[in-house]
PDB file of C-alpha atoms in Angstrom:
ATOM      1  CA  THR K  12      -0.404  -0.299  -0.115  1.00 43.00           C
ATOM      2  CA  ASP K  13       2.790   2.462   0.594  1.00 48.00           C
ATOM      3  CA  GLN K  14       4.164   2.302  -3.415  1.00 48.00           C
ATOM      4  CA  ALA K  15       0.522   3.275  -4.520  1.00 46.00           C
ATOM      5  CA  LEU K  16       0.444   5.769  -2.245  1.00 48.00           C
ATOM      6  CA  ASN K  17       3.616   7.258  -3.417  1.00 53.00           C
ATOM      7  CA  ALA K  18       2.494   6.288  -7.293  1.00 49.00           C
ATOM      8  CA  ARG K  19      -0.499   8.152  -6.853  1.00 58.00           C
ATOM      9  CA  SER K  20       0.851  10.811  -4.531  1.00 69.00           C
ATOM     10  CA  ALA K  21       2.130  13.118  -7.688  1.00 71.00           C
ATOM     11  CA  THR K  22      -1.812  13.726  -9.209  1.00 76.00           C
ATOM     12  CA  LEU K  23      -2.954  15.009  -5.272  1.00 80.00           C
ATOM     13  CA  ILE K  24      -5.445  17.889  -5.905  1.00 81.00           C
ATOM     14  CA  VAL K  25      -3.824  20.828  -3.967  1.00 83.00           C
ATOM     15  CA  ASN K  26      -6.892  23.105  -3.845  1.00 82.00           C
ATOM     16  CA  SER K  27      -4.465  25.837  -3.926  1.00 86.00           C
ATOM     17  CA  PRO K  28      -5.730  29.388  -4.024  1.00 88.00           C
ATOM     18  CA  LEU K  29      -2.348  30.321  -5.770  1.00 91.00           C
ATOM     19  CA  ARG K  30      -2.823  28.381  -9.109  1.00 91.00           C
ATOM     20  CA  HIS K  31      -4.146  30.878 -10.683  1.00 93.00           C
ATOM     21  CA  VAL K  32      -2.126  33.606  -9.962  1.00 94.00           C
ATOM     22  CA  THR K  33       0.763  31.688 -10.460  1.00 94.00           C
ATOM     23  CA  GLY K  34       0.025  30.079 -13.874  1.00 94.00           C
ATOM     24  CA  ALA K  35      -0.763  34.235 -15.073  1.00 95.00           C
ATOM     25  CA  LEU K  36       2.917  34.741 -13.765  1.00 96.00           C
ATOM     26  CA  ALA K  37       4.515  31.681 -15.229  1.00 95.00           C
ATOM     27  CA  VAL K  38       2.657  33.078 -18.782  1.00 95.00           C
ATOM     28  CA  SER K  39       3.872  36.540 -18.311  1.00 95.00           C
ATOM     29  CA  ALA K  40       7.360  35.603 -17.849  1.00 94.00           C
ATOM     30  CA  GLY K  41       6.873  32.976 -21.021  1.00 94.00           C
ATOM     31  CA  PHE K  42       6.743  36.593 -22.723  1.00 93.00           C
ATOM     32  CA  ALA K  43       9.271  38.533 -21.151  1.00 91.00           C
ATOM     33  CA  TYR K  44      11.395  35.340 -22.819  1.00 90.00           C
ATOM     34  CA  VAL K  45       9.371  35.347 -26.353  1.00 89.00           C
ATOM     35  CA  LEU K  46      11.114  38.757 -26.788  1.00 86.00           C
ATOM     36  CA  GLU K  47      14.561  37.732 -25.748  1.00 83.00           C
ATOM     37  CA  ALA K  48      14.322  34.406 -27.373  1.00 81.00           C
ATOM     38  CA  GLU K  49      15.916  35.019 -31.208  1.00 81.00           C
ATOM     39  CA  ASP K  50      18.709  36.545 -29.513  1.00 79.00           C
ATOM     40  CA  GLN K  51      20.420  34.326 -27.379  1.00 81.00           C
ATOM     41  CA  PHE K  52      20.266  31.995 -30.748  1.00 82.00           C
ATOM     42  CA  HIS K  53      23.677  34.647 -31.383  1.00 78.00           C
ATOM     43  CA  ARG K  54      25.761  32.971 -28.113  1.00 77.00           C
ATOM     44  CA  SER K  55      24.730  29.557 -29.734  1.00 79.00           C
ATOM     45  CA  VAL K  56      23.371  27.171 -30.739  1.00 86.00           C
ATOM     46  CA  TRP K  57      23.201  24.922 -27.345  1.00 86.00           C
ATOM     47  CA  PHE K  58      22.041  28.447 -25.432  1.00 84.00           C
ATOM     48  CA  GLY K  59      19.729  29.325 -27.884  1.00 86.00           C
ATOM     49  CA  VAL K  60      17.628  26.090 -27.849  1.00 90.00           C
ATOM     50  CA  MET K  61      17.734  25.680 -24.305  1.00 90.00           C
ATOM     51  CA  PHE K  62      16.405  29.175 -24.025  1.00 89.00           C
ATOM     52  CA  ALA K  63      13.513  28.696 -26.487  1.00 92.00           C
ATOM     53  CA  GLY K  64      12.487  25.650 -24.729  1.00 94.00           C
ATOM     54  CA  LEU K  65      12.329  27.174 -21.385  1.00 94.00           C
ATOM     55  CA  THR K  66      10.476  29.532 -23.069  1.00 93.00           C
ATOM     56  CA  GLY K  67       7.646  27.378 -24.337  1.00 95.00           C
ATOM     57  CA  ALA K  68       7.957  25.795 -21.043  1.00 96.00           C
ATOM     58  CA  TRP K  69       6.940  28.903 -18.792  1.00 95.00           C
ATOM     59  CA  PHE K  70       3.685  29.182 -20.977  1.00 96.00           C
ATOM     60  CA  ILE K  71       3.122  24.627 -20.366  1.00 95.00           C
ATOM     61  CA  LEU K  72       3.747  25.509 -16.907  1.00 95.00           C
ATOM     62  CA  GLY K  73       0.847  28.184 -16.755  1.00 94.00           C
ATOM     63  CA  SER K  74      -1.435  26.066 -18.974  1.00 94.00           C
ATOM     64  CA  PHE K  75      -1.355  23.452 -16.303  1.00 93.00           C
ATOM     65  CA  LEU K  76      -2.039  25.479 -13.357  1.00 92.00           C
ATOM     66  CA  ALA K  77      -5.387  26.693 -15.049  1.00 90.00           C
ATOM     67  CA  LEU K  78      -6.279  23.320 -15.634  1.00 90.00           C
ATOM     68  CA  ILE K  79      -4.708  20.901 -12.837  1.00 87.00           C
ATOM     69  CA  ASP K  80      -3.962  21.600  -9.108  1.00 86.00           C
ATOM     70  CA  THR K  81      -1.656  18.770  -8.338  1.00 88.00           C
ATOM     71  CA  ILE K  82       1.300  18.104  -6.630  1.00 89.00           C
ATOM     72  CA  ALA K  83       2.891  17.139 -10.059  1.00 91.00           C
ATOM     73  CA  VAL K  84       2.531  20.678 -11.554  1.00 92.00           C
ATOM     74  CA  TRP K  85       3.773  22.614  -8.973  1.00 93.00           C
ATOM     75  CA  TRP K  86       6.885  20.424  -8.814  1.00 93.00           C
ATOM     76  CA  MET K  87       7.132  21.006 -12.354  1.00 94.00           C
ATOM     77  CA  ALA K  88       6.928  25.261 -11.118  1.00 95.00           C
ATOM     78  CA  VAL K  89      10.352  24.312  -8.939  1.00 96.00           C
ATOM     79  CA  VAL K  90      12.162  22.321 -11.380  1.00 96.00           C
ATOM     80  CA  LEU K  91      11.075  25.253 -13.853  1.00 96.00           C
ATOM     81  CA  VAL K  92      12.484  27.747 -11.890  1.00 96.00           C
ATOM     82  CA  VAL K  93      15.730  25.680 -11.102  1.00 96.00           C
ATOM     83  CA  LEU K  94      16.206  25.954 -14.856  1.00 95.00           C
ATOM     84  CA  ALA K  95      15.654  29.429 -15.872  1.00 94.00           C
ATOM     85  CA  LEU K  96      17.187  30.912 -12.523  1.00 93.00           C
ATOM     86  CA  GLY K  97      19.939  28.095 -13.942  1.00 92.00           C
ATOM     87  CA  LEU K  98      20.209  29.362 -16.682  1.00 89.00           C
ATOM     88  CA  TRP K  99      20.344  33.027 -16.547  1.00 88.00           C
ATOM     89  CA  GLY K 100      23.108  32.225 -13.838  1.00 86.00           C
ATOM     90  CA  MET K 101      25.560  30.220 -17.367  1.00 84.00           C
ATOM     91  CA  GLY K 102      23.864  33.014 -19.407  1.00 79.00           C
ATOM     92  CA  LEU K 103      26.509  35.500 -17.286  1.00 79.00           C
ATOM     93  CA  VAL K 104      29.412  34.030 -18.215  1.00 77.00           C
ATOM     94  CA  THR K 105      28.525  32.519 -21.826  1.00 69.00           C
ATOM     95  CA  VAL K 106      29.025  36.000 -24.470  1.00 63.00           C
ATOM     96  CA  ALA K 107      28.571  36.516 -27.785  1.00 57.00           C
ATOM     97  CA  PRO K 108      32.446  36.449 -29.316  1.00 54.00           C
ATOM     98  CA  GLY K 109      32.044  39.687 -31.135  1.00 50.00           C
ATOM     99  CA  GLU K 110      29.265  41.069 -30.036  1.00 52.00           C
ATOM    100  CA  VAL K 111      28.686  43.668 -27.255  1.00 45.00           C
ATOM    101  CA  ASP K 112      26.545  41.263 -25.170  1.00 52.00           C
ATOM    102  CA  ASP K 113      23.876  42.753 -22.292  1.00 54.00           C
ATOM    103  CA  VAL K 114      21.660  40.592 -22.413  1.00 58.00           C
ATOM    104  CA  GLY K 115      21.426  38.459 -18.923  1.00 69.00           C
ATOM    105  CA  SER K 116      22.447  41.446 -16.647  1.00 76.00           C
ATOM    106  CA  LEU K 117      20.628  42.753 -14.381  1.00 81.00           C
ATOM    107  CA  ASP K 118      20.888  46.703 -15.983  1.00 80.00           C
ATOM    108  CA  GLU K 119      18.842  45.654 -18.391  1.00 82.00           C
ATOM    109  CA  PRO K 120      14.458  45.976 -17.694  1.00 87.00           C
ATOM    110  CA  LEU K 121      13.856  42.710 -19.056  1.00 87.00           C
ATOM    111  CA  THR K 122      16.582  40.527 -17.305  1.00 87.00           C
ATOM    112  CA  VAL K 123      15.157  41.883 -14.267  1.00 90.00           C
ATOM    113  CA  LEU K 124      11.941  40.692 -15.315  1.00 92.00           C
ATOM    114  CA  ARG K 125      12.667  37.800 -16.326  1.00 92.00           C
ATOM    115  CA  VAL K 126      13.991  36.667 -13.399  1.00 93.00           C
ATOM    116  CA  MET K 127      11.554  38.398 -10.994  1.00 95.00           C
ATOM    117  CA  LEU K 128       8.950  36.528 -12.107  1.00 95.00           C
ATOM    118  CA  ALA K 129      11.233  33.630 -11.747  1.00 95.00           C
ATOM    119  CA  VAL K 130      11.587  34.203  -8.126  1.00 96.00           C
ATOM    120  CA  LEU K 131       7.442  35.007  -7.726  1.00 96.00           C
ATOM    121  CA  VAL K 132       6.704  31.846  -8.852  1.00 96.00           C
ATOM    122  CA  GLY K 133       9.386  29.162  -7.114  1.00 96.00           C
ATOM    123  CA  ALA K 134       7.973  31.496  -3.681  1.00 96.00           C
ATOM    124  CA  SER K 135       4.427  30.533  -4.476  1.00 95.00           C
ATOM    125  CA  ALA K 136       5.704  27.066  -5.938  1.00 94.00           C
ATOM    126  CA  GLY K 137       7.838  26.784  -2.031  1.00 93.00           C
ATOM    127  CA  LEU K 138       4.265  28.310  -0.500  1.00 93.00           C
ATOM    128  CA  THR K 139       1.829  26.134  -1.986  1.00 91.00           C
ATOM    129  CA  LEU K 140       4.148  22.754  -1.648  1.00 89.00           C
ATOM    130  CA  SER K 141       4.461  23.638   2.015  1.00 88.00           C
ATOM    131  CA  THR K 142       1.309  24.075   3.234  1.00 85.00           C
ATOM    132  CA  TRP K 143       0.000  21.376   0.595  1.00 70.00           C
ATOM    133  CA  ARG K 144      -1.947  18.806   3.172  1.00 68.00           C
ATOM    134  CA  ARG K 145      -3.145  21.986   4.858  1.00 64.00           C
ATOM    135  CA  ARG K 146      -7.221  23.276   3.894  1.00 58.00           C
ATOM    136  CA  TRP K 147      -7.670  25.872   2.173  1.00 51.00           C
ATOM    137  CA  PRO K 148     -11.066  27.675   2.539  1.00 53.00           C
ATOM    138  CA  ILE K 149     -12.484  27.630  -0.359  1.00 53.00           C
ATOM    139  CA  ALA K 150     -15.664  30.046   0.642  1.00 46.00           C
ATOM    140  CA  PRO K 151     -15.808  33.008   3.612  1.00 48.00           C
ATOM    141  CA  ALA K 152     -16.566  31.311   7.137  1.00 50.00           C
ATOM    142  CA  ARG K 153     -19.552  33.408   7.625  1.00 50.00           C
ATOM    143  CA  PRO K 154     -20.908  34.719   4.369  1.00 51.00           C
ATOM    144  CA  ARG K 155     -24.397  35.468   5.559  1.00 54.00           C
ATOM    145  CA  ARG K 156     -22.595  38.198   7.568  1.00 54.00           C
ATOM    146  CA  ARG K 157     -20.900  39.816   5.255  1.00 53.00           C
ATOM    147  CA  ARG K 158     -23.511  39.587   3.499  1.00 56.00           C
ATOM    148  CA  ALA K 159     -25.544  41.059   6.008  1.00 55.00           C
ATOM    149  CA  ALA K 160     -23.174  43.907   7.236  1.00 54.00           C
ATOM    150  CA  SER K 161     -22.173  44.693   3.241  1.00 56.00           C
ATOM    151  CA  VAL K 162     -26.186  44.994   2.586  1.00 55.00           C
ATOM    152  CA  GLY K 163     -26.443  47.497   5.933  1.00 55.00           C
ATOM    153  CA  CYS K 164     -23.589  49.700   4.967  1.00 51.00           C
ATOM    154  CA  PHE K 165     -24.971  50.101   1.632  1.00 50.00           C
ATOM    155  CA  ARG K 166     -28.285  51.227   2.848  1.00 57.00           C
ATOM    156  CA  ARG K 167     -26.625  53.314   4.965  1.00 55.00           C
ATOM    157  CA  ALA K 168     -24.847  55.116   2.142  1.00 53.00           C
ATOM    158  CA  ARG K 169     -28.073  55.038  -0.161  1.00 57.00           C
ATOM    159  CA  THR K 170     -29.820  57.177   2.840  1.00 60.00           C
ATOM    160  CA  VAL K 171     -26.955  59.675   3.245  1.00 54.00           C
ATOM    161  CA  GLY K 172     -26.955  60.686   0.480  1.00 52.00           C
ATOM    162  CA  PRO K 173     -27.530  63.977  -1.677  1.00 54.00           C
TER     163      PRO K 173
END
């Protein structure tokens, strides 16, 4: 039974409230990568292929987070963040010969955006994975009280008007 539980653990549903935000961050990271994907082939073919693959992986992660909320998808986010930061680190030492190459420098706004998005996705995935056994609240605890309070405020505001 232990092996059966481990085999199914990747498909456990997390129900994280961060999944849509993290998916949007991942798609935004994909767009930030698209803007510079062509320039990465000037460094070397292998670097350009890895950069293009990472670009597509951000879009795939965003789609997966929109569709499925499982442990496997959140671990995919962690792996993708490690790959993105690792490729950025390799990009700092891989300079295109004979060209001025500022891609990868933190002086460049798109690089700052890509690194920040990767860090935010990583923080969201880390938070989700560290608390995935805890039940996330799906609905407000006391919706009737909130609704009654908002209706009361609306009535007061309507009577105070001009």
